[in-house]
XYZ file of C-alpha atoms in Angstrom:
664
model
C -33.893 -5.108 -17.946
C -33.419 -8.211 -15.814
C -30.865 -7.961 -12.952
C -28.456 -10.444 -14.576
C -28.520 -8.477 -17.835
C -27.873 -5.157 -16.084
C -25.077 -6.719 -14.014
C -23.396 -8.012 -17.186
C -23.787 -4.623 -18.861
C -22.344 -2.747 -15.877
C -19.363 -5.092 -15.648
C -18.561 -4.626 -19.325
C -18.784 -0.840 -18.988
C -16.675 -0.742 -15.819
C -14.010 -3.046 -17.299
C -13.787 -0.854 -20.386
C -13.619 2.434 -18.480
C -11.071 1.024 -16.010
C -8.909 -0.041 -18.960
C -9.103 3.462 -20.456
C -8.312 5.081 -17.108
C -5.622 2.839 -15.613
C -3.995 1.352 -18.724
C -4.482 3.858 -21.541
C -4.537 6.938 -19.260
C -7.364 8.266 -21.444
C -10.607 8.387 -19.396
C -13.810 9.302 -21.227
C -16.152 9.620 -18.230
C -15.850 11.460 -14.906
C -14.926 9.789 -11.618
C -18.451 10.513 -10.408
C -20.028 8.656 -13.349
C -17.713 5.684 -12.806
C -18.487 5.616 -9.058
C -22.240 5.744 -9.760
C -22.023 2.681 -12.035
C -19.814 0.892 -9.505
C -22.281 1.549 -6.670
C -25.175 0.332 -8.827
C -23.305 -2.895 -9.574
C -22.431 -3.293 -5.889
C -26.093 -2.938 -4.905
C -27.257 -5.417 -7.567
C -24.661 -8.009 -6.548
C -25.588 -7.587 -2.896
C -29.231 -8.224 -3.785
C -28.266 -11.193 -5.992
C -25.164 -12.806 -4.389
C -25.473 -15.838 -6.642
C -24.575 -13.647 -9.622
C -21.221 -12.496 -8.211
C -18.268 -13.656 -10.339
C -14.522 -13.609 -9.737
C -13.898 -11.128 -12.540
C -16.425 -8.567 -11.312
C -14.912 -5.093 -10.694
C -16.404 -5.240 -7.185
C -14.002 -8.045 -6.263
C -10.995 -5.712 -6.336
C -11.650 -4.361 -2.828
C -9.846 -7.265 -1.157
C -11.169 -10.346 0.585
C -10.574 -11.561 4.138
C -6.998 -11.831 5.479
C -4.972 -14.937 4.703
C -3.472 -17.114 7.426
C -0.244 -17.372 5.417
C 0.995 -17.419 1.827
C 0.961 -20.744 0.017
C 3.683 -21.714 -2.445
C 3.297 -21.709 -6.226
C 5.628 -23.573 -8.578
C 6.195 -21.726 -11.836
C 5.527 -23.943 -14.843
C 8.431 -22.203 -16.599
C 11.119 -20.753 -14.252
C 11.305 -16.961 -13.867
C 15.002 -16.356 -14.469
C 17.074 -13.410 -13.269
C 19.250 -11.246 -15.551
C 22.977 -10.607 -15.762
C 24.039 -6.962 -15.427
C 25.790 -4.400 -17.596
C 26.824 -0.939 -16.417
C 28.205 0.936 -19.420
C 28.618 1.043 -23.189
C 31.536 -1.401 -23.150
C 29.464 -3.963 -21.242
C 26.686 -3.706 -23.830
C 29.130 -4.168 -26.719
C 30.619 -7.190 -24.951
C 27.084 -8.567 -24.533
C 26.622 -8.451 -28.317
C 30.077 -9.922 -28.904
C 29.162 -12.927 -26.736
C 25.969 -13.394 -28.731
C 27.939 -13.465 -31.984
C 30.471 -15.895 -30.534
C 27.618 -18.241 -29.610
C 25.803 -17.757 -32.931
C 27.090 -17.094 -36.425
C 29.059 -13.863 -36.715
C 27.246 -12.964 -39.917
C 23.834 -12.890 -38.219
C 22.249 -9.437 -37.880
C 20.643 -8.962 -34.489
C 17.833 -6.602 -33.523
C 16.957 -5.722 -29.932
C 14.197 -4.433 -27.705
C 15.088 -1.829 -25.048
C 12.667 -1.735 -22.099
C 12.751 0.474 -18.981
C 13.663 -1.629 -15.952
C 11.096 -0.780 -13.306
C 12.120 -1.002 -9.667
C 9.187 -2.963 -8.267
C 8.246 -6.590 -7.682
C 8.268 -9.186 -10.475
C 5.067 -11.249 -10.630
C 3.416 -13.890 -12.777
C -0.279 -13.693 -13.733
C -1.973 -16.877 -14.959
C -5.003 -16.469 -17.226
C -7.203 -19.429 -18.156
C -9.642 -18.767 -20.997
C -9.014 -15.073 -20.415
C -9.835 -15.133 -16.691
C -7.207 -14.221 -14.079
C -6.973 -17.297 -11.838
C -3.556 -17.204 -10.144
C -0.909 -14.633 -9.290
C 2.457 -15.199 -7.661
C 5.776 -13.582 -6.829
C 8.983 -14.529 -8.606
C 10.392 -16.042 -5.385
C 13.547 -18.029 -6.114
C 12.616 -18.289 -9.773
C 11.171 -21.774 -9.496
C 8.743 -21.284 -6.619
C 6.938 -18.112 -5.556
C 4.195 -17.083 -3.146
C 0.506 -17.130 -4.033
C -0.620 -13.482 -3.914
C -3.697 -13.856 -6.129
C -5.977 -12.047 -3.677
C -3.544 -9.155 -3.386
C -2.983 -8.827 -7.146
C -6.745 -8.742 -7.752
C -6.799 -5.358 -6.002
C -4.305 -3.779 -8.451
C -6.588 -1.882 -10.804
C -4.163 -1.904 -13.758
C -4.243 -5.720 -13.827
C -7.224 -6.927 -15.892
C -9.321 -9.602 -14.213
C -10.444 -10.704 -17.672
C -8.539 -10.374 -20.962
C -10.017 -9.000 -24.170
C -10.055 -10.139 -27.817
C -10.059 -13.936 -27.640
C -6.824 -14.695 -25.696
C -5.121 -18.129 -25.634
C -6.634 -20.815 -23.391
C -3.611 -20.512 -21.081
C -1.432 -17.427 -20.828
C 1.201 -16.887 -18.115
C 2.059 -13.196 -18.120
C 5.187 -11.826 -16.461
C 5.408 -8.220 -15.339
C 6.294 -5.732 -12.636
C 4.060 -4.314 -9.919
C 5.315 -0.912 -8.828
C 4.308 2.238 -7.003
C 4.480 5.624 -8.693
C 6.464 8.418 -7.076
C 3.394 10.543 -6.399
C 1.623 7.576 -4.828
C 4.664 6.861 -2.643
C 4.803 10.474 -1.480
C 1.122 10.486 -0.502
C 1.467 7.150 1.290
C 4.576 8.281 3.195
C 2.934 11.601 4.115
C 0.011 9.627 5.517
C 2.349 7.329 7.467
C 4.285 10.247 8.918
C 1.041 11.878 10.059
C 0.137 8.780 12.076
C 3.671 8.233 13.400
C 4.521 5.258 11.186
C 7.876 4.608 9.554
C 7.781 5.757 5.898
C 8.843 3.481 3.066
C 12.416 4.065 1.947
C 11.674 3.687 -1.771
C 8.983 2.594 -4.239
C 10.323 -0.958 -4.460
C 9.965 -1.522 -0.713
C 6.504 0.026 -0.831
C 5.356 -2.223 -3.688
C 6.856 -5.397 -2.219
C 5.520 -4.620 1.256
C 2.050 -3.900 -0.118
C 1.821 -7.180 -2.030
C 3.066 -9.229 0.899
C 0.246 -8.096 3.196
C -1.788 -11.053 4.417
C -4.839 -8.774 4.406
C -5.706 -7.940 0.759
C -7.686 -4.912 1.948
C -4.388 -3.310 2.973
C -3.023 -3.973 -0.520
C -6.183 -2.467 -2.005
C -5.539 0.763 -0.083
C -2.081 1.198 -1.648
C -1.541 3.026 -4.995
C -0.037 0.138 -6.977
C 0.419 -0.088 -10.748
C 1.547 -2.736 -13.238
C 3.343 -3.168 -16.568
C 3.566 -6.471 -18.449
C 6.924 -7.314 -20.055
C 6.624 -10.911 -21.245
C 5.063 -14.361 -21.072
C 6.385 -17.728 -19.927
C 6.114 -19.340 -23.377
C 6.144 -16.788 -26.226
C 4.856 -19.368 -28.710
C 1.486 -19.176 -26.912
C 0.970 -15.679 -28.352
C 1.521 -16.659 -31.997
C 4.005 -13.766 -32.425
C 7.547 -13.950 -33.826
C 9.344 -11.428 -31.606
C 9.311 -9.486 -28.351
C 8.139 -6.203 -29.877
C 5.211 -7.861 -31.687
C 4.339 -9.853 -28.573
C 4.208 -6.764 -26.334
C 1.906 -5.033 -28.791
C -0.258 -8.169 -28.814
C -0.455 -8.175 -25.002
C -1.637 -4.592 -25.227
C -4.563 -5.679 -27.439
C -5.562 -8.152 -24.717
C -5.936 -5.268 -22.260
C -2.607 -5.611 -20.454
C -0.709 -2.355 -19.722
C 2.563 -2.019 -21.684
C 5.226 0.626 -21.033
C 5.188 3.299 -23.751
C 8.975 3.871 -23.577
C 9.848 0.489 -25.092
C 11.995 0.879 -28.218
C 12.969 -1.441 -31.043
C 16.695 -1.120 -31.920
C 18.319 -2.416 -35.106
C 21.891 -2.323 -33.725
C 23.813 -2.208 -30.457
C 24.604 1.450 -31.199
C 20.871 2.186 -31.136
C 20.624 0.260 -27.860
C 23.357 2.460 -26.351
C 21.597 5.577 -27.639
C 18.347 4.353 -26.062
C 20.123 3.790 -22.742
C 21.642 7.282 -22.769
C 18.254 8.781 -23.637
C 16.587 6.877 -20.799
C 19.337 8.010 -18.402
C 18.587 11.635 -19.269
C 14.832 11.354 -18.761
C 14.701 8.961 -15.770
C 14.240 11.751 -13.207
C 11.303 13.157 -15.157
C 9.344 9.900 -15.102
C 6.406 9.456 -12.696
C 7.817 6.107 -11.527
C 11.172 4.696 -10.465
C 13.444 2.874 -12.926
C 16.921 1.567 -12.123
C 18.106 0.781 -15.629
C 17.115 -0.705 -18.981
C 16.537 -4.316 -20.026
C 17.924 -5.310 -23.424
C 16.481 -8.378 -25.178
C 17.154 -10.002 -28.518
C 13.910 -9.349 -30.374
C 13.411 -12.516 -32.447
C 12.045 -15.532 -30.547
C 13.723 -18.082 -32.839
C 17.111 -16.506 -32.043
C 16.253 -16.463 -28.333
C 15.583 -20.215 -28.542
C 18.952 -20.819 -30.238
C 20.766 -18.828 -27.549
C 18.938 -20.579 -24.708
C 19.554 -20.063 -20.995
C 22.386 -20.389 -18.517
C 21.734 -21.797 -15.057
C 20.013 -18.668 -13.690
C 19.775 -16.207 -16.588
C 18.973 -16.181 -20.301
C 21.819 -15.550 -22.761
C 19.578 -13.353 -24.918
C 18.861 -10.593 -22.342
C 20.808 -8.313 -20.029
C 19.960 -5.552 -17.538
C 21.955 -2.351 -18.009
C 21.911 -0.603 -14.613
C 22.168 3.116 -13.937
C 25.108 4.353 -11.917
C 24.283 4.868 -8.243
C 23.361 8.439 -7.316
C 25.544 9.119 -4.280
C 27.706 11.853 -2.775
C 29.681 12.567 0.405
C 29.036 15.333 2.920
C 29.385 16.056 6.642
C 26.958 15.756 9.577
C 26.854 19.164 11.276
C 24.238 18.462 13.931
C 21.152 16.358 14.642
C 17.642 17.598 15.389
C 15.255 15.371 17.316
C 11.713 15.826 16.045
C 8.608 14.877 18.018
C 5.842 13.246 15.986
C 2.095 13.247 16.566
C 2.205 9.944 18.459
C 5.272 10.976 20.472
C 7.783 9.188 18.227
C 11.219 10.817 18.399
C 12.915 10.936 15.006
C 16.561 12.029 14.675
C 17.213 14.124 11.547
C 20.786 14.794 10.427
C 21.539 18.364 9.351
C 24.168 18.118 6.610
C 26.466 20.371 4.684
C 24.352 20.953 1.543
C 25.379 18.623 -1.276
C 24.074 17.924 -4.778
C 22.786 14.356 -5.123
C 21.416 13.407 -8.520
C 20.531 16.978 -9.402
C 18.890 17.789 -6.050
C 20.455 19.745 -3.169
C 20.233 17.701 0.026
C 20.762 19.246 3.459
C 18.735 16.911 5.714
C 18.356 13.147 6.082
C 16.256 11.175 8.541
C 18.111 8.721 10.781
C 14.837 6.959 11.709
C 15.523 5.678 15.238
C 18.055 4.611 17.864
C 18.635 1.192 16.262
C 19.588 2.911 13.002
C 22.059 5.175 14.809
C 23.707 2.219 16.517
C 23.764 0.038 13.402
C 25.489 2.695 11.293
C 27.666 4.031 14.155
C 27.131 7.646 13.082
C 28.877 10.531 14.843
C 28.751 14.306 14.886
C 31.284 15.614 12.365
C 31.377 12.355 10.385
C 31.956 12.376 6.651
C 29.070 10.289 5.344
C 28.052 8.673 2.068
C 24.552 9.830 1.150
C 22.147 8.753 -1.542
C 18.591 9.474 -2.527
C 16.879 6.206 -1.683
C 14.959 5.265 -4.778
C 16.274 8.579 -6.114
C 13.677 10.256 -3.891
C 14.295 10.147 -0.141
C 17.739 11.221 1.120
C 19.396 8.602 3.304
C 22.802 8.135 4.879
C 24.367 4.913 3.615
C 27.357 4.802 5.961
C 30.043 6.805 7.690
C 33.360 7.153 5.851
C 35.323 5.963 8.879
C 38.746 6.411 7.271
C 38.136 10.184 7.339
C 37.679 10.308 11.116
C 40.064 12.506 13.085
C 39.145 11.384 16.588
C 37.176 14.552 17.314
C 33.858 13.056 16.198
C 31.262 12.427 18.930
C 28.681 9.640 19.053
C 25.063 10.565 18.299
C 22.715 9.310 20.988
C 19.017 9.667 21.615
C 18.151 12.239 24.308
C 16.900 11.061 27.698
C 14.149 13.681 27.755
C 11.733 15.054 25.176
C 13.342 18.000 23.333
C 10.041 19.907 23.548
C 8.477 19.169 26.954
C 11.440 17.607 28.863
C 9.344 14.554 29.780
C 11.462 11.366 30.176
C 11.541 9.321 26.973
C 10.846 5.603 26.758
C 11.800 2.890 24.261
C 9.407 -0.031 24.810
C 10.938 -3.482 24.609
C 10.614 -4.943 21.146
C 10.041 -1.555 19.481
C 12.529 0.487 17.492
C 10.947 3.864 18.251
C 11.731 6.039 21.266
C 8.644 7.929 22.452
C 7.470 10.787 24.599
C 4.380 9.601 26.470
C 3.413 13.010 27.839
C -0.097 13.752 26.455
C 0.450 17.456 27.256
C 3.571 17.708 25.075
C 3.128 20.797 22.902
C 4.653 19.137 19.835
C 2.283 16.175 19.997
C -0.776 18.287 20.734
C -0.039 20.646 17.868
C 0.603 17.858 15.360
C -2.508 16.017 16.545
C -4.614 19.149 15.994
C -3.123 19.648 12.531
C -3.862 15.998 11.711
C -7.447 16.322 12.961
C -8.226 19.174 10.554
C -6.167 17.814 7.626
C -7.415 15.817 4.630
C -6.459 12.619 6.456
C -8.634 13.792 9.344
C -11.941 15.668 9.077
C -10.670 17.815 6.178
C -11.825 21.181 7.569
C -11.326 23.741 4.823
C -9.434 26.848 5.927
C -7.781 25.161 8.904
C -4.532 24.019 7.334
C -1.357 23.392 9.298
C -0.210 27.024 9.172
C -3.473 28.352 10.611
C -3.700 25.625 13.252
C -0.194 26.577 14.416
C -1.206 30.256 14.559
C -4.345 29.527 16.607
C -2.416 27.187 18.894
C 0.272 29.792 19.622
C -2.466 32.342 20.396
C -4.136 29.743 22.683
C -7.400 29.981 20.738
C -7.181 26.226 20.016
C -5.546 24.041 22.640
C -7.327 20.740 22.081
C -9.805 19.171 19.659
C -13.102 20.416 21.210
C -11.843 24.017 20.850
C -12.094 23.601 17.068
C -15.884 23.338 17.358
C -16.273 26.438 19.559
C -14.135 28.947 17.641
C -14.904 32.603 18.552
C -15.940 34.327 15.316
C -15.048 37.889 16.354
C -11.604 36.916 17.637
C -10.833 35.054 14.415
C -11.952 38.001 12.307
C -9.523 40.314 14.111
C -6.424 38.153 13.555
C -3.647 39.018 11.119
C -4.318 37.424 7.757
C -7.947 36.621 8.553
C -10.867 39.063 8.417
C -14.657 38.530 8.668
C -14.986 36.502 5.440
C -12.206 34.070 6.383
C -13.640 33.652 9.873
C -17.136 32.941 8.509
C -15.789 30.409 6.003
C -13.840 28.506 8.647
C -16.753 28.423 11.085
C -19.062 27.242 8.285
C -16.553 24.517 7.389
C -16.374 23.446 11.052
C -20.180 23.321 11.293
C -20.268 21.016 8.244
C -18.169 18.525 10.225
C -20.457 18.403 13.272
C -21.870 15.034 12.126
C -18.860 13.207 10.657
C -18.926 9.493 9.802
C -17.734 7.559 12.847
C -14.852 6.005 10.879
C -13.685 9.429 9.699
C -13.734 10.768 13.268
C -11.786 7.761 14.566
C -9.087 8.247 11.925
C -8.959 11.977 12.749
C -8.506 11.418 16.496
C -5.071 9.979 15.797
C -5.344 6.832 17.925
C -2.135 4.874 17.531
C -2.414 1.938 15.081
C -5.850 3.175 13.915
C -5.605 4.453 10.363
C -8.335 4.961 7.790
C -8.728 1.253 6.944
C -8.931 0.079 10.576
C -11.285 2.959 11.426
C -13.635 1.794 8.665
C -13.543 -1.757 10.076
C -14.494 -0.426 13.512
C -17.305 1.680 12.062
C -18.870 -1.427 10.541
C -19.023 -3.137 13.961
C -20.134 -0.395 16.367
C -23.367 1.565 16.388
C -21.913 4.624 18.141
C -18.775 6.062 19.695
C -19.829 5.257 23.271
C -20.192 1.554 22.474
C -16.729 1.475 20.920
C -15.245 3.423 23.831
C -16.530 0.816 26.296
C -15.517 -2.238 24.220
C -13.211 -4.718 25.948
C -9.912 -5.957 24.596
C -11.441 -9.392 24.020
C -14.444 -7.977 22.154
C -12.184 -5.988 19.860
C -10.071 -9.027 19.029
C -13.231 -10.776 17.810
C -13.399 -8.325 14.925
C -11.729 -9.493 11.752
C -8.985 -7.031 10.877
C -8.337 -5.864 14.453
C -5.090 -7.234 15.844
C -3.482 -7.244 19.245
C -1.756 -3.871 18.868
C -4.853 -2.082 17.595
C -7.098 -3.595 20.287
C -4.690 -2.661 23.092
C -4.295 0.858 21.697
C -8.076 1.418 21.525
C -8.639 0.227 25.092
C -5.747 2.343 26.395
C -6.929 5.422 24.498
C -10.534 5.349 25.706
C -9.478 4.453 29.278
C -7.622 7.753 29.616
C -9.489 10.257 31.808
C -8.517 13.197 29.603
C -9.825 11.415 26.499
C -13.136 10.747 28.244
C -13.324 14.412 29.222
C -12.564 15.421 25.624
C -15.377 13.189 24.318
C -17.821 14.810 26.728
C -16.744 18.253 25.531
C -17.154 17.189 21.896
C -20.678 16.040 22.675
C -21.446 19.317 24.468
C -20.128 21.213 21.414
C -22.671 19.384 19.255
C -20.424 16.817 17.577
C -22.444 13.675 16.789
C -20.632 11.029 14.726
C -22.907 9.084 12.389
C -22.798 5.403 11.476
C -24.335 3.936 8.330
C -25.787 0.642 9.525
C -26.323 -2.109 6.938
C -29.802 -3.594 7.052
C -29.506 -7.310 7.802
C -33.195 -7.778 8.635
C -34.606 -10.921 7.099
C -31.220 -12.411 6.241
C -30.550 -15.955 7.565
C -27.599 -15.002 9.794
C -28.809 -11.628 11.077
C -27.522 -11.153 14.626
C -25.290 -14.228 14.488
C -21.545 -14.166 15.237
C -19.810 -17.121 13.616
C -16.304 -18.558 13.965
C -14.607 -21.079 11.653
C -12.026 -23.563 12.942
C -10.292 -26.509 11.303
C -9.952 -27.337 7.595
C -13.094 -26.972 5.490
C -13.659 -29.389 2.610
C -16.318 -28.073 0.210
C -15.652 -24.351 0.590
C -12.565 -22.337 1.510
C -12.284 -20.369 4.741
C -12.534 -17.108 2.807
C -15.654 -18.306 0.957
C -17.253 -19.267 4.267
C -16.598 -15.853 5.766
C -18.000 -14.163 2.678
C -21.168 -16.267 2.979
C -21.547 -15.162 6.594
C -21.271 -11.482 5.701
C -23.521 -11.792 2.635
C -26.189 -13.377 4.822
C -26.162 -10.718 7.530
C -23.815 -12.312 10.077
C -20.540 -11.251 11.653
C -17.186 -13.050 11.777
C -15.416 -13.953 15.015
C -11.737 -14.861 15.299
C -11.838 -16.104 18.907
C -14.543 -17.796 20.993
C -16.102 -15.261 23.388
C -19.498 -14.683 24.983
C -20.701 -12.920 21.805
C -19.900 -15.887 19.551
C -23.121 -17.717 18.642
C -21.936 -20.515 16.307
C -18.679 -22.366 15.691
C -18.305 -24.097 12.308
C -15.938 -27.048 12.680
C -13.785 -28.583 9.943
C -11.146 -31.305 10.112
C -8.413 -31.105 12.771
C -10.258 -28.503 14.851
C -8.258 -27.620 17.943
C -8.560 -25.547 21.088
C -11.308 -23.292 19.726
C -13.676 -26.267 19.469
C -12.899 -27.262 23.036
C -13.552 -23.733 24.304
C -16.798 -23.529 22.306
C -18.018 -26.741 23.924
C -17.055 -25.471 27.376
C -19.018 -22.246 26.798
C -22.018 -24.096 25.381
C -21.848 -22.574 21.922
C -23.734 -24.068 18.975
C -21.280 -26.267 17.052
C -22.001 -26.853 13.359
C -20.476 -29.099 10.744
C -19.656 -27.539 7.386
C -22.813 -29.046 5.854
C -24.993 -27.834 8.748
C -23.637 -24.314 8.250
C -24.544 -24.387 4.548
C -28.019 -25.687 5.392
C -28.423 -22.833 7.883
C -27.921 -20.322 5.077
C -30.497 -22.035 2.851
C -33.274 -21.699 5.430
């Protein structure tokens, strides 16, 4: 089979299996079989870059970072909805419809779960996804096409002969399980967790780097189109079913209701089951089903007359702050946690709530003994909304951050411009213990048998005090411990030995360097041949790497400059730990060994296309002009980078000269 034929076949198979997995939730092949096909397609496209298309499954991984979001004007405005909160509001909604129409008209409705995510518009031309944007102010949104391409539930190509132009409206959201895993990961690396799924979804889509979006567990449901007539259907229920035949995911809880009483019953049913759903909803959207009636009703200034959002009542309660514990994170971040009188909030007993940082304490003016209003943010994470100040007696005391670490007594610092107060003592027991637990966890090297509980046990017994100790565990001592035995000891030591040659990126993520998570660690692995080379890299060299910002570069240099870190690396080497790097073979490619920077506005190709061409042809991308930069490609209105390139004697190319260089 010719390469182009196999590529087409693989794409069709992967599109179909992705649809069954992400949209229908009915996979028919294993993850391993899917991954094998994906890797085969990736290899074929790498060997034949001219055959890569925008709708290929391989294009979901995320392209290069954007400089900023451009604006998109919606052809048909994305209106907001008026709100209802109870049965009476819904009955009044119908009464208004009848006052506007004929009272004798029988109305039918569609009841749809109202997801708490980010509203987006997807534009398909001849079935191909070409543009994606946020709702914005309803008339103008932000172009997030590159980010939306990474959401696996969004088809890059529609099925079954779609209209020439179809503008789909829907909601991108994050499931509760995905949010929990993401927040657990953030907490392990000392980052602030997301307060709720909506913030997580919105924050993920507004990342300038699509690769960050690709790493987030986002999902999507379609709920409409800009012009229903484009679908050839007569009503909302028919239209949603039609969108499903095109390969778009449709929520399976949507109900058709023949009366407002059925709408109210649907709302009560949804209220009862909302906490059992795997995603967050904050109410139900009610729409008149028939499109001809929708057209007669028309729109107000900012909302349609034919639809309304019925919102759930807020899940809140009041309780009292008894005391505050100050927890020390793996990176030294001090997090205040309020210990509360236990209270039932939305069916869950809450006795603790994070207060995040000093700025949060000051903003909410919280005090010991305060009566506070508490809610489960996104119905998941307990948070204190405010103090009920009218209940104060005068005996309440202000909550302030401690001056010294609650574990090691080292003076705490709050760097200017940061919200987090930190303990910078590398010998702090709390930090060392959490760092060890992170190193062995699934987010680290994933050493089976060395979970958090066992790491804490070995740390208290002083068998493990720092990372190199993990690779020199005494078998006989382990076997004699409570809860262990010879078999457990042998299994753990075998698991440790399996991690003696970890991928460099995996080791970097496990070390717990501040600002270096799994994605950034992978970026570093692709640029450095070994750990020693990375450890000696300068701040300027690191900034040359696409995807490495100022904070990450400074953190890497600071980390590897520390004498104790250098000593630890020597001990790891002596213990037999040898991180491995999979080096791509660029031999024979036109730009092998070249480091290329783009500056100014390109005319025939976009900046992202240029960078992709560099990578596909064996070169590397630079973001600043340094001694390692070999070529600078200059477009219109080039600025200071061109001047610096000329001063350093770098090869300066026009856009056309760059393209000719690739053809050689």
